CSV table of C-alpha atoms in Angstrom, one decimal:
chain,number,residue,atom,x,y,z
A,1,UNK,CA,7.9,-65.0,241.7
A,2,UNK,CA,8.0,-63.8,245.3
A,3,UNK,CA,4.9,-62.8,247.0
A,4,UNK,CA,3.0,-59.6,247.6
A,5,UNK,CA,1.4,-58.8,251.0
A,6,UNK,CA,-1.0,-56.1,251.9
A,7,UNK,CA,-0.6,-54.7,255.4
A,8,UNK,CA,-3.9,-53.6,256.9
A,9,UNK,CA,-5.2,-52.6,260.3
A,10,UNK,CA,-6.7,-49.8,262.3
A,11,UNK,CA,-4.8,-46.5,262.7
A,12,UNK,CA,-2.0,-46.5,265.4
A,13,UNK,CA,-1.6,-50.3,265.6
A,14,UNK,CA,2.0,-50.1,264.3
A,15,UNK,CA,1.4,-50.8,260.6
A,16,UNK,CA,3.7,-48.1,259.2
A,17,UNK,CA,6.3,-48.7,261.9
A,18,UNK,CA,6.4,-52.3,260.8
A,19,UNK,CA,6.5,-51.4,257.2
A,20,UNK,CA,9.4,-49.0,257.8
A,21,UNK,CA,11.3,-51.7,259.6
A,22,UNK,CA,10.6,-54.4,257.0
A,23,UNK,CA,11.7,-52.3,254.1
A,24,UNK,CA,14.4,-50.5,256.0
A,25,UNK,CA,13.2,-47.2,254.7
A,26,UNK,CA,11.3,-44.2,256.0
A,27,UNK,CA,8.9,-44.2,253.0
A,28,UNK,CA,5.9,-44.7,255.2
A,29,UNK,CA,5.4,-41.9,257.8
A,30,UNK,CA,4.9,-43.4,261.2
A,31,UNK,CA,3.0,-40.8,263.3
A,32,UNK,CA,0.6,-40.9,266.2
A,33,UNK,CA,-2.5,-39.9,264.4
A,34,UNK,CA,-4.9,-41.6,261.9
A,35,UNK,CA,-4.4,-41.5,258.2
A,36,UNK,CA,-0.8,-40.4,258.2
A,37,UNK,CA,-0.3,-42.9,255.3
A,38,UNK,CA,-2.2,-41.2,252.5
A,39,UNK,CA,-0.8,-43.2,249.6
A,40,UNK,CA,-0.1,-46.9,249.5
A,41,UNK,CA,3.5,-47.4,250.2
A,42,UNK,CA,5.2,-50.3,248.4
A,43,UNK,CA,8.5,-51.8,249.3
A,44,UNK,CA,10.6,-54.9,248.3
A,45,UNK,CA,12.4,-56.9,250.9
A,46,UNK,CA,15.0,-59.5,250.3
A,47,UNK,CA,14.0,-62.9,251.7
A,48,UNK,CA,16.6,-63.9,254.3
A,49,UNK,CA,17.9,-67.4,253.5
A,50,UNK,CA,21.3,-68.5,254.8
A,51,UNK,CA,21.4,-71.3,252.2
A,52,UNK,CA,22.0,-68.7,249.5
A,53,UNK,CA,25.3,-67.6,251.1
A,54,UNK,CA,26.4,-71.1,251.6
A,55,UNK,CA,25.8,-72.0,247.9
A,56,UNK,CA,27.5,-68.8,246.7
A,57,UNK,CA,30.6,-69.6,248.8
A,58,UNK,CA,30.9,-73.0,247.3
A,59,UNK,CA,30.1,-71.9,243.8
A,60,UNK,CA,32.4,-68.9,244.1
A,61,UNK,CA,29.6,-66.7,242.7
A,62,UNK,CA,30.3,-63.1,242.1
A,63,UNK,CA,26.8,-62.0,243.1
A,64,UNK,CA,24.1,-63.3,245.5
A,65,UNK,CA,20.5,-62.5,244.5
A,66,UNK,CA,17.8,-63.4,246.9
A,67,UNK,CA,14.1,-63.8,246.1
A,68,UNK,CA,12.0,-60.9,247.3
A,69,UNK,CA,8.7,-60.1,249.2
A,70,UNK,CA,6.6,-57.1,248.2
A,71,UNK,CA,4.9,-55.3,251.0
A,72,UNK,CA,2.1,-52.8,250.5
A,73,UNK,CA,1.2,-50.5,253.4
A,74,UNK,CA,-2.4,-49.5,253.3
A,75,UNK,CA,-3.8,-46.4,255.1
A,76,UNK,CA,-5.4,-47.2,258.5
A,77,UNK,CA,-9.0,-48.4,258.2
A,78,UNK,CA,-11.8,-47.3,260.5
A,79,UNK,CA,-15.3,-48.4,261.1
A,80,UNK,CA,-17.3,-47.3,258.0
A,81,UNK,CA,-14.4,-47.4,255.6
A,82,UNK,CA,-16.4,-49.4,253.1
A,83,UNK,CA,-18.9,-46.6,253.0
A,84,UNK,CA,-16.2,-44.0,252.6
A,85,UNK,CA,-15.4,-43.1,256.2
A,86,UNK,CA,-11.9,-42.0,256.9
A,87,UNK,CA,-10.0,-42.2,253.6
A,88,UNK,CA,-12.6,-44.8,252.5
A,89,UNK,CA,-12.4,-47.6,250.1
A,90,UNK,CA,-9.9,-46.0,247.7
A,91,UNK,CA,-7.3,-47.9,249.8
A,92,UNK,CA,-9.2,-51.1,249.9
A,93,UNK,CA,-8.7,-51.5,246.1
A,94,UNK,CA,-5.0,-51.6,246.7
A,95,UNK,CA,-5.4,-54.9,248.6
A,96,UNK,CA,-7.0,-56.7,245.7
A,97,UNK,CA,-3.7,-57.1,243.8
A,98,UNK,CA,-2.0,-58.9,246.8
A,99,UNK,CA,-1.4,-62.6,247.3
A,100,UNK,CA,-2.1,-62.4,251.1
A,101,UNK,CA,-3.2,-59.9,253.7
A,102,UNK,CA,-1.3,-59.2,256.9
A,103,UNK,CA,-3.7,-58.1,259.6
A,104,UNK,CA,-1.6,-56.1,262.0
A,105,UNK,CA,-3.3,-55.9,265.5
A,106,UNK,CA,-2.2,-53.9,268.5
A,107,UNK,CA,-1.2,-56.2,271.3
A,108,UNK,CA,0.6,-53.7,273.5
A,109,UNK,CA,-0.5,-51.1,276.1
A,110,UNK,CA,0.9,-47.6,275.8
A,111,UNK,CA,-1.0,-44.6,277.1
A,112,UNK,CA,1.1,-42.3,274.9
A,113,UNK,CA,-0.2,-44.0,271.7
A,114,UNK,CA,-3.9,-43.3,271.2
A,115,UNK,CA,-6.3,-45.9,270.0
A,116,UNK,CA,-8.9,-44.8,267.4
A,117,UNK,CA,-11.7,-46.5,269.4
A,118,UNK,CA,-10.3,-45.7,272.9
A,119,UNK,CA,-9.4,-49.2,274.0
A,120,UNK,CA,-6.8,-52.0,273.4
A,121,UNK,CA,-8.7,-55.1,272.2
A,122,UNK,CA,-7.0,-56.8,269.2
A,123,UNK,CA,-9.9,-59.2,268.6
A,124,UNK,CA,-12.3,-56.3,268.4
A,125,UNK,CA,-9.9,-54.5,266.0
A,126,UNK,CA,-9.7,-57.6,263.8
A,127,UNK,CA,-13.5,-57.8,263.7
A,128,UNK,CA,-13.7,-54.1,262.6
A,129,UNK,CA,-11.2,-54.6,259.9
A,130,UNK,CA,-12.7,-57.8,258.6
A,131,UNK,CA,-16.2,-56.4,258.6
A,132,UNK,CA,-15.1,-53.5,256.5
A,133,UNK,CA,-13.4,-55.8,254.0
A,134,UNK,CA,-16.5,-58.0,253.9
A,135,UNK,CA,-18.8,-55.0,253.3
A,136,UNK,CA,-16.5,-53.9,250.4
A,137,UNK,CA,-16.6,-57.4,248.9
A,138,UNK,CA,-20.4,-57.5,249.3
A,139,UNK,CA,-20.9,-54.2,247.5
A,140,UNK,CA,-18.5,-55.2,244.7
A,141,UNK,CA,-20.3,-58.5,244.1
A,142,UNK,CA,-23.8,-57.1,244.2
A,143,UNK,CA,-22.8,-54.5,241.6
A,144,UNK,CA,-21.4,-57.2,239.3
A,145,UNK,CA,-24.3,-59.7,239.7
A,146,UNK,CA,-27.0,-58.1,237.5
A,147,UNK,CA,-24.8,-58.0,234.4
A,148,UNK,CA,-23.6,-61.6,235.0
A,149,UNK,CA,-27.2,-62.8,235.4
A,150,UNK,CA,-28.2,-61.2,232.1
A,151,UNK,CA,-25.3,-62.8,230.2
A,152,UNK,CA,-25.8,-66.2,231.9
A,153,UNK,CA,-29.5,-66.2,230.8
A,154,UNK,CA,-28.3,-65.5,227.3
A,155,UNK,CA,-26.2,-68.7,227.5
A,156,UNK,CA,-22.8,-67.3,228.1
A,157,UNK,CA,-20.9,-70.2,229.8
A,158,UNK,CA,-18.1,-68.1,231.4
A,159,UNK,CA,-20.7,-65.7,232.9
A,160,UNK,CA,-22.7,-68.7,234.3
A,161,UNK,CA,-19.6,-70.1,236.0
A,162,UNK,CA,-18.6,-66.7,237.4
A,163,UNK,CA,-22.2,-66.1,238.6
A,164,UNK,CA,-22.1,-69.4,240.5
A,165,UNK,CA,-18.9,-68.3,242.3
A,166,UNK,CA,-20.3,-64.8,243.0
A,167,UNK,CA,-23.4,-66.4,244.6
A,168,UNK,CA,-21.2,-68.7,246.6
A,169,UNK,CA,-19.3,-65.8,248.0
A,170,UNK,CA,-22.5,-63.8,248.7
A,171,UNK,CA,-23.8,-66.6,250.8
A,172,UNK,CA,-20.8,-66.4,253.1
A,173,UNK,CA,-20.6,-62.6,253.2
A,174,UNK,CA,-24.4,-62.3,254.0
A,175,UNK,CA,-23.8,-64.7,256.9
A,176,UNK,CA,-21.1,-62.5,258.3
A,177,UNK,CA,-18.3,-64.8,257.2
A,178,UNK,CA,-15.3,-63.9,255.0
A,179,UNK,CA,-15.3,-65.3,251.5
A,180,UNK,CA,-12.3,-67.6,252.2
A,181,UNK,CA,-14.7,-69.8,254.2
A,182,UNK,CA,-16.5,-70.9,251.0
A,183,UNK,CA,-16.1,-74.5,249.9
A,184,UNK,CA,-14.8,-74.7,246.4
A,185,UNK,CA,-14.4,-77.5,243.9
A,186,UNK,CA,-10.8,-78.2,242.8
A,187,UNK,CA,-11.5,-76.8,239.3
A,188,UNK,CA,-13.0,-73.5,240.6
A,189,UNK,CA,-9.9,-72.1,242.4
A,190,UNK,CA,-8.4,-70.3,239.3
A,191,UNK,CA,-11.7,-68.6,238.5
A,192,UNK,CA,-12.3,-67.8,242.2
A,193,UNK,CA,-9.0,-65.9,242.4
A,194,UNK,CA,-10.0,-63.7,239.4
A,195,UNK,CA,-12.9,-62.3,241.5
A,196,UNK,CA,-10.1,-60.6,243.6
A,197,UNK,CA,-12.2,-60.7,246.8
A,198,UNK,CA,-10.5,-59.0,249.7
A,199,UNK,CA,-11.7,-61.6,252.2
A,200,UNK,CA,-10.9,-64.5,250.0
A,201,UNK,CA,-7.1,-64.0,250.4
A,202,UNK,CA,-5.1,-66.0,252.9
A,203,UNK,CA,-4.6,-64.1,256.2
A,204,UNK,CA,-1.6,-63.8,258.4
A,205,UNK,CA,-2.2,-62.2,261.8
A,206,UNK,CA,0.7,-60.0,262.9
A,207,UNK,CA,0.6,-59.3,266.6
A,208,UNK,CA,2.5,-56.1,267.4
A,209,UNK,CA,3.7,-56.6,271.0
A,210,UNK,CA,6.0,-54.6,273.2
A,211,UNK,CA,9.7,-55.4,273.5
A,212,UNK,CA,9.3,-57.6,276.6
A,213,UNK,CA,6.9,-59.9,274.8
A,214,UNK,CA,8.8,-60.1,271.4
A,215,UNK,CA,10.1,-63.6,272.1
A,216,UNK,CA,7.1,-65.3,273.7
A,217,UNK,CA,4.1,-63.1,273.1
A,218,UNK,CA,1.6,-62.0,275.7
A,219,UNK,CA,-2.1,-62.6,276.7
A,220,UNK,CA,-3.3,-60.4,273.9
A,221,UNK,CA,-1.3,-62.1,271.2
A,222,UNK,CA,-2.2,-65.5,272.6
A,223,UNK,CA,-5.9,-64.6,272.1
A,224,UNK,CA,-5.2,-63.7,268.4
A,225,UNK,CA,-3.1,-66.9,267.9
A,226,UNK,CA,-6.1,-68.9,269.3
A,227,UNK,CA,-8.4,-67.2,266.8
A,228,UNK,CA,-5.9,-67.9,263.9
A,229,UNK,CA,-5.7,-71.6,264.9
A,230,UNK,CA,-9.4,-71.9,264.9
A,231,UNK,CA,-9.6,-70.5,261.4
A,232,UNK,CA,-6.6,-72.5,260.0
A,233,UNK,CA,-4.7,-69.2,259.6
A,234,UNK,CA,-1.3,-68.2,260.9
A,235,UNK,CA,-0.3,-65.7,263.6
A,236,UNK,CA,3.1,-64.2,264.4
A,237,UNK,CA,4.1,-62.1,267.4
A,238,UNK,CA,6.5,-59.4,266.5
A,239,UNK,CA,7.7,-56.1,268.1
A,240,UNK,CA,7.6,-53.4,265.4
A,241,UNK,CA,9.6,-51.2,267.7
A,242,UNK,CA,12.4,-53.8,267.9
A,243,UNK,CA,12.3,-54.4,264.2
A,244,UNK,CA,12.5,-50.6,263.6
A,245,UNK,CA,15.6,-50.4,265.8
A,246,UNK,CA,17.2,-53.4,264.1
A,247,UNK,CA,16.7,-51.7,260.7
A,248,UNK,CA,19.0,-48.9,261.8
A,249,UNK,CA,21.9,-51.1,262.8
A,250,UNK,CA,24.8,-52.3,260.8
A,251,UNK,CA,24.6,-56.1,259.9
A,252,UNK,CA,27.4,-56.9,262.4
A,253,UNK,CA,25.6,-55.2,265.2
A,254,UNK,CA,22.2,-56.9,264.7
A,255,UNK,CA,23.3,-60.3,266.2
A,256,UNK,CA,24.5,-58.5,269.4
A,257,UNK,CA,21.3,-56.6,269.7
A,258,UNK,CA,19.1,-59.6,269.2
A,259,UNK,CA,21.1,-61.5,271.8
A,260,UNK,CA,20.6,-58.7,274.2
A,261,UNK,CA,16.9,-58.8,273.6
A,262,UNK,CA,16.8,-62.6,274.1
A,263,UNK,CA,15.8,-63.2,270.4
A,264,UNK,CA,17.3,-65.9,268.1
A,265,UNK,CA,16.4,-64.1,264.9
A,266,UNK,CA,14.6,-61.0,263.6
A,267,UNK,CA,10.8,-61.0,263.5
A,268,UNK,CA,11.0,-60.4,259.7
A,269,UNK,CA,12.5,-63.9,259.3
A,270,UNK,CA,9.6,-65.5,261.1
A,271,UNK,CA,7.1,-63.4,259.3
A,272,UNK,CA,8.4,-64.4,255.9
A,273,UNK,CA,8.5,-68.0,256.8
A,274,UNK,CA,5.0,-67.9,258.0
A,275,UNK,CA,4.0,-66.2,254.7
A,276,UNK,CA,5.7,-68.8,252.6
A,277,UNK,CA,4.0,-71.6,254.6
A,278,UNK,CA,0.6,-69.8,254.3
A,279,UNK,CA,0.9,-69.5,250.6
A,280,UNK,CA,2.5,-72.9,250.0
A,281,UNK,CA,5.7,-71.5,248.5
A,282,UNK,CA,9.2,-73.1,248.3
A,283,UNK,CA,12.7,-71.9,247.1
A,284,UNK,CA,15.0,-73.4,244.6
A,285,UNK,CA,18.4,-72.1,243.6
A,286,UNK,CA,20.6,-71.6,240.5
A,287,UNK,CA,24.4,-71.3,241.1
A,288,UNK,CA,27.1,-70.2,238.8
A,289,UNK,CA,30.3,-68.1,238.7
A,290,UNK,CA,28.3,-64.9,237.9
A,291,UNK,CA,25.6,-65.3,240.5
A,292,UNK,CA,23.9,-67.5,243.0
A,293,UNK,CA,20.2,-66.8,242.9
A,294,UNK,CA,17.1,-67.9,244.9
A,295,UNK,CA,13.7,-68.4,243.1
A,296,UNK,CA,10.3,-68.8,244.6
A,297,UNK,CA,7.7,-71.3,243.2
A,298,UNK,CA,4.5,-72.8,244.5
A,299,UNK,CA,4.8,-76.1,246.3
A,300,UNK,CA,4.1,-78.9,243.8
A,301,UNK,CA,5.5,-77.0,240.9
A,302,UNK,CA,7.0,-79.1,238.1
A,303,UNK,CA,10.5,-78.6,236.7
A,304,UNK,CA,9.2,-76.8,233.6
A,305,UNK,CA,7.2,-74.4,235.8
A,306,UNK,CA,10.3,-73.7,237.8
A,307,UNK,CA,12.2,-73.0,234.6
A,308,UNK,CA,9.4,-70.6,233.7
A,309,UNK,CA,10.0,-68.7,236.9
A,310,UNK,CA,13.3,-67.7,235.3
A,311,UNK,CA,12.1,-67.1,231.8
A,312,UNK,CA,9.1,-68.2,229.8
A,313,UNK,CA,11.4,-69.5,227.0
A,314,UNK,CA,12.9,-71.9,229.5
A,315,UNK,CA,9.5,-73.4,230.2
A,316,UNK,CA,8.4,-73.6,226.5
A,317,UNK,CA,11.6,-75.2,225.4
A,318,UNK,CA,12.2,-77.3,228.5
A,319,UNK,CA,14.3,-80.5,227.9
A,320,UNK,CA,15.5,-81.5,231.3
A,321,UNK,CA,16.7,-80.1,234.7
A,322,UNK,CA,20.1,-81.0,236.2
A,323,UNK,CA,19.2,-81.2,239.8
A,324,UNK,CA,21.1,-81.5,243.1
A,325,UNK,CA,19.6,-81.5,246.5
A,326,UNK,CA,20.8,-78.7,248.7
A,327,UNK,CA,22.3,-81.1,251.3
A,328,UNK,CA,24.2,-83.0,248.5
A,329,UNK,CA,25.5,-79.7,247.0
A,330,UNK,CA,27.0,-78.8,250.4
A,331,UNK,CA,28.2,-82.3,251.3
A,332,UNK,CA,30.1,-82.7,248.0
A,333,UNK,CA,31.3,-79.1,247.7
A,334,UNK,CA,29.5,-78.2,244.6
A,335,UNK,CA,28.3,-79.4,241.2
A,336,UNK,CA,31.4,-81.3,240.2
A,337,UNK,CA,31.6,-83.2,243.5
A,338,UNK,CA,27.9,-84.0,243.4
A,339,UNK,CA,28.2,-85.3,239.9
A,340,UNK,CA,31.2,-87.5,240.7
A,341,UNK,CA,29.3,-88.9,243.7
A,342,UNK,CA,26.3,-89.7,241.6
A,343,UNK,CA,24.1,-87.1,243.3
A,344,UNK,CA,23.4,-85.0,240.3
A,345,UNK,CA,20.1,-86.2,238.7
A,346,UNK,CA,18.6,-85.6,235.3
A,347,UNK,CA,14.9,-84.8,235.9
A,348,UNK,CA,12.2,-84.5,233.2
A,349,UNK,CA,8.9,-82.7,232.8
A,350,UNK,CA,7.1,-84.7,235.5
A,351,UNK,CA,9.6,-83.9,238.3
A,352,UNK,CA,8.2,-82.0,241.3
A,353,UNK,CA,10.7,-79.4,242.5
A,354,UNK,CA,11.7,-79.8,246.2
A,355,UNK,CA,12.6,-76.9,248.5
A,356,UNK,CA,16.3,-76.2,248.3
A,357,UNK,CA,16.9,-77.9,245.0
A,358,UNK,CA,19.9,-76.5,243.0
A,359,UNK,CA,18.9,-76.6,239.4
A,360,UNK,CA,20.3,-76.0,235.9
A,361,UNK,CA,17.9,-76.1,233.0
A,362,UNK,CA,18.5,-77.4,229.5
A,363,UNK,CA,16.1,-76.1,226.9
A,364,UNK,CA,15.6,-75.5,223.2
A,365,UNK,CA,15.5,-71.8,222.3
């Protein structure tokens, strides 16, 4: 389990440039005209985590396998996309399968890069994109409601429960609010996710700034960050141009380039950390002579659920998990040292996995 993010925004805000940089490919054509991305582009990115390298060194692992993030670059939306303007809602459907949505907004001035609406105003851009997603959700739910009402009247329990959620979403959408603003009972979240509403997904605002503002942001990105804070969302300022240049450099040259730009780390690292935080994800590790590997689970996952991230058989036959905290693994130079120091714990089915845990699962086949 990693996570899958849909990248959306108006044309020419830097979506495809960012996608190219993140995936270090030229799969998405970055061009100065609308709709240059005519198919959804999908790319997997390794999650940067220095802990994996440290564990692999101690464990003398032959391979290092990071967990991954899946990015989906969606063609630029325009006003009226939900009604078929531009390339229309054929691309909106590609967002429904994602875990979160990255709203890329233009927070830079450049007379050589046209804006589809003739001005640079990231808050207005965000309103346009969100409105189109809300209209698409509204249309989808209104089409589904008659059939649900008919089944609910016939006594179908599942349809009745789904109809309640549909109506809850429609109240928010009709009021001009995204579906994620709806107040749900704890036992409704699983069914809510099955509705696959575009505006119910967690949102990360990505402010594409110029090179000079990559480290601190600017007035435009500050305005977006304020909106994100008010919504309980996240915002990250990143220079797609810098990230694109970084992607072309050899690993040993990147640190020098970042230093010259006054940056401590690539924007990708900050973006992924924000995405993990947004979705409530953590990382645990398995370490052995063949490989050191990172795995992603939801915060609050039990030991059997973590085992299931590796293989469903591990979860079904779970017996116990031999567990070492990351700091203890480093301090005692590996599993043997941690065991001798009494820092290797045997955890059962009720154990809640902690970020950085090094785990070895025992199970019945």
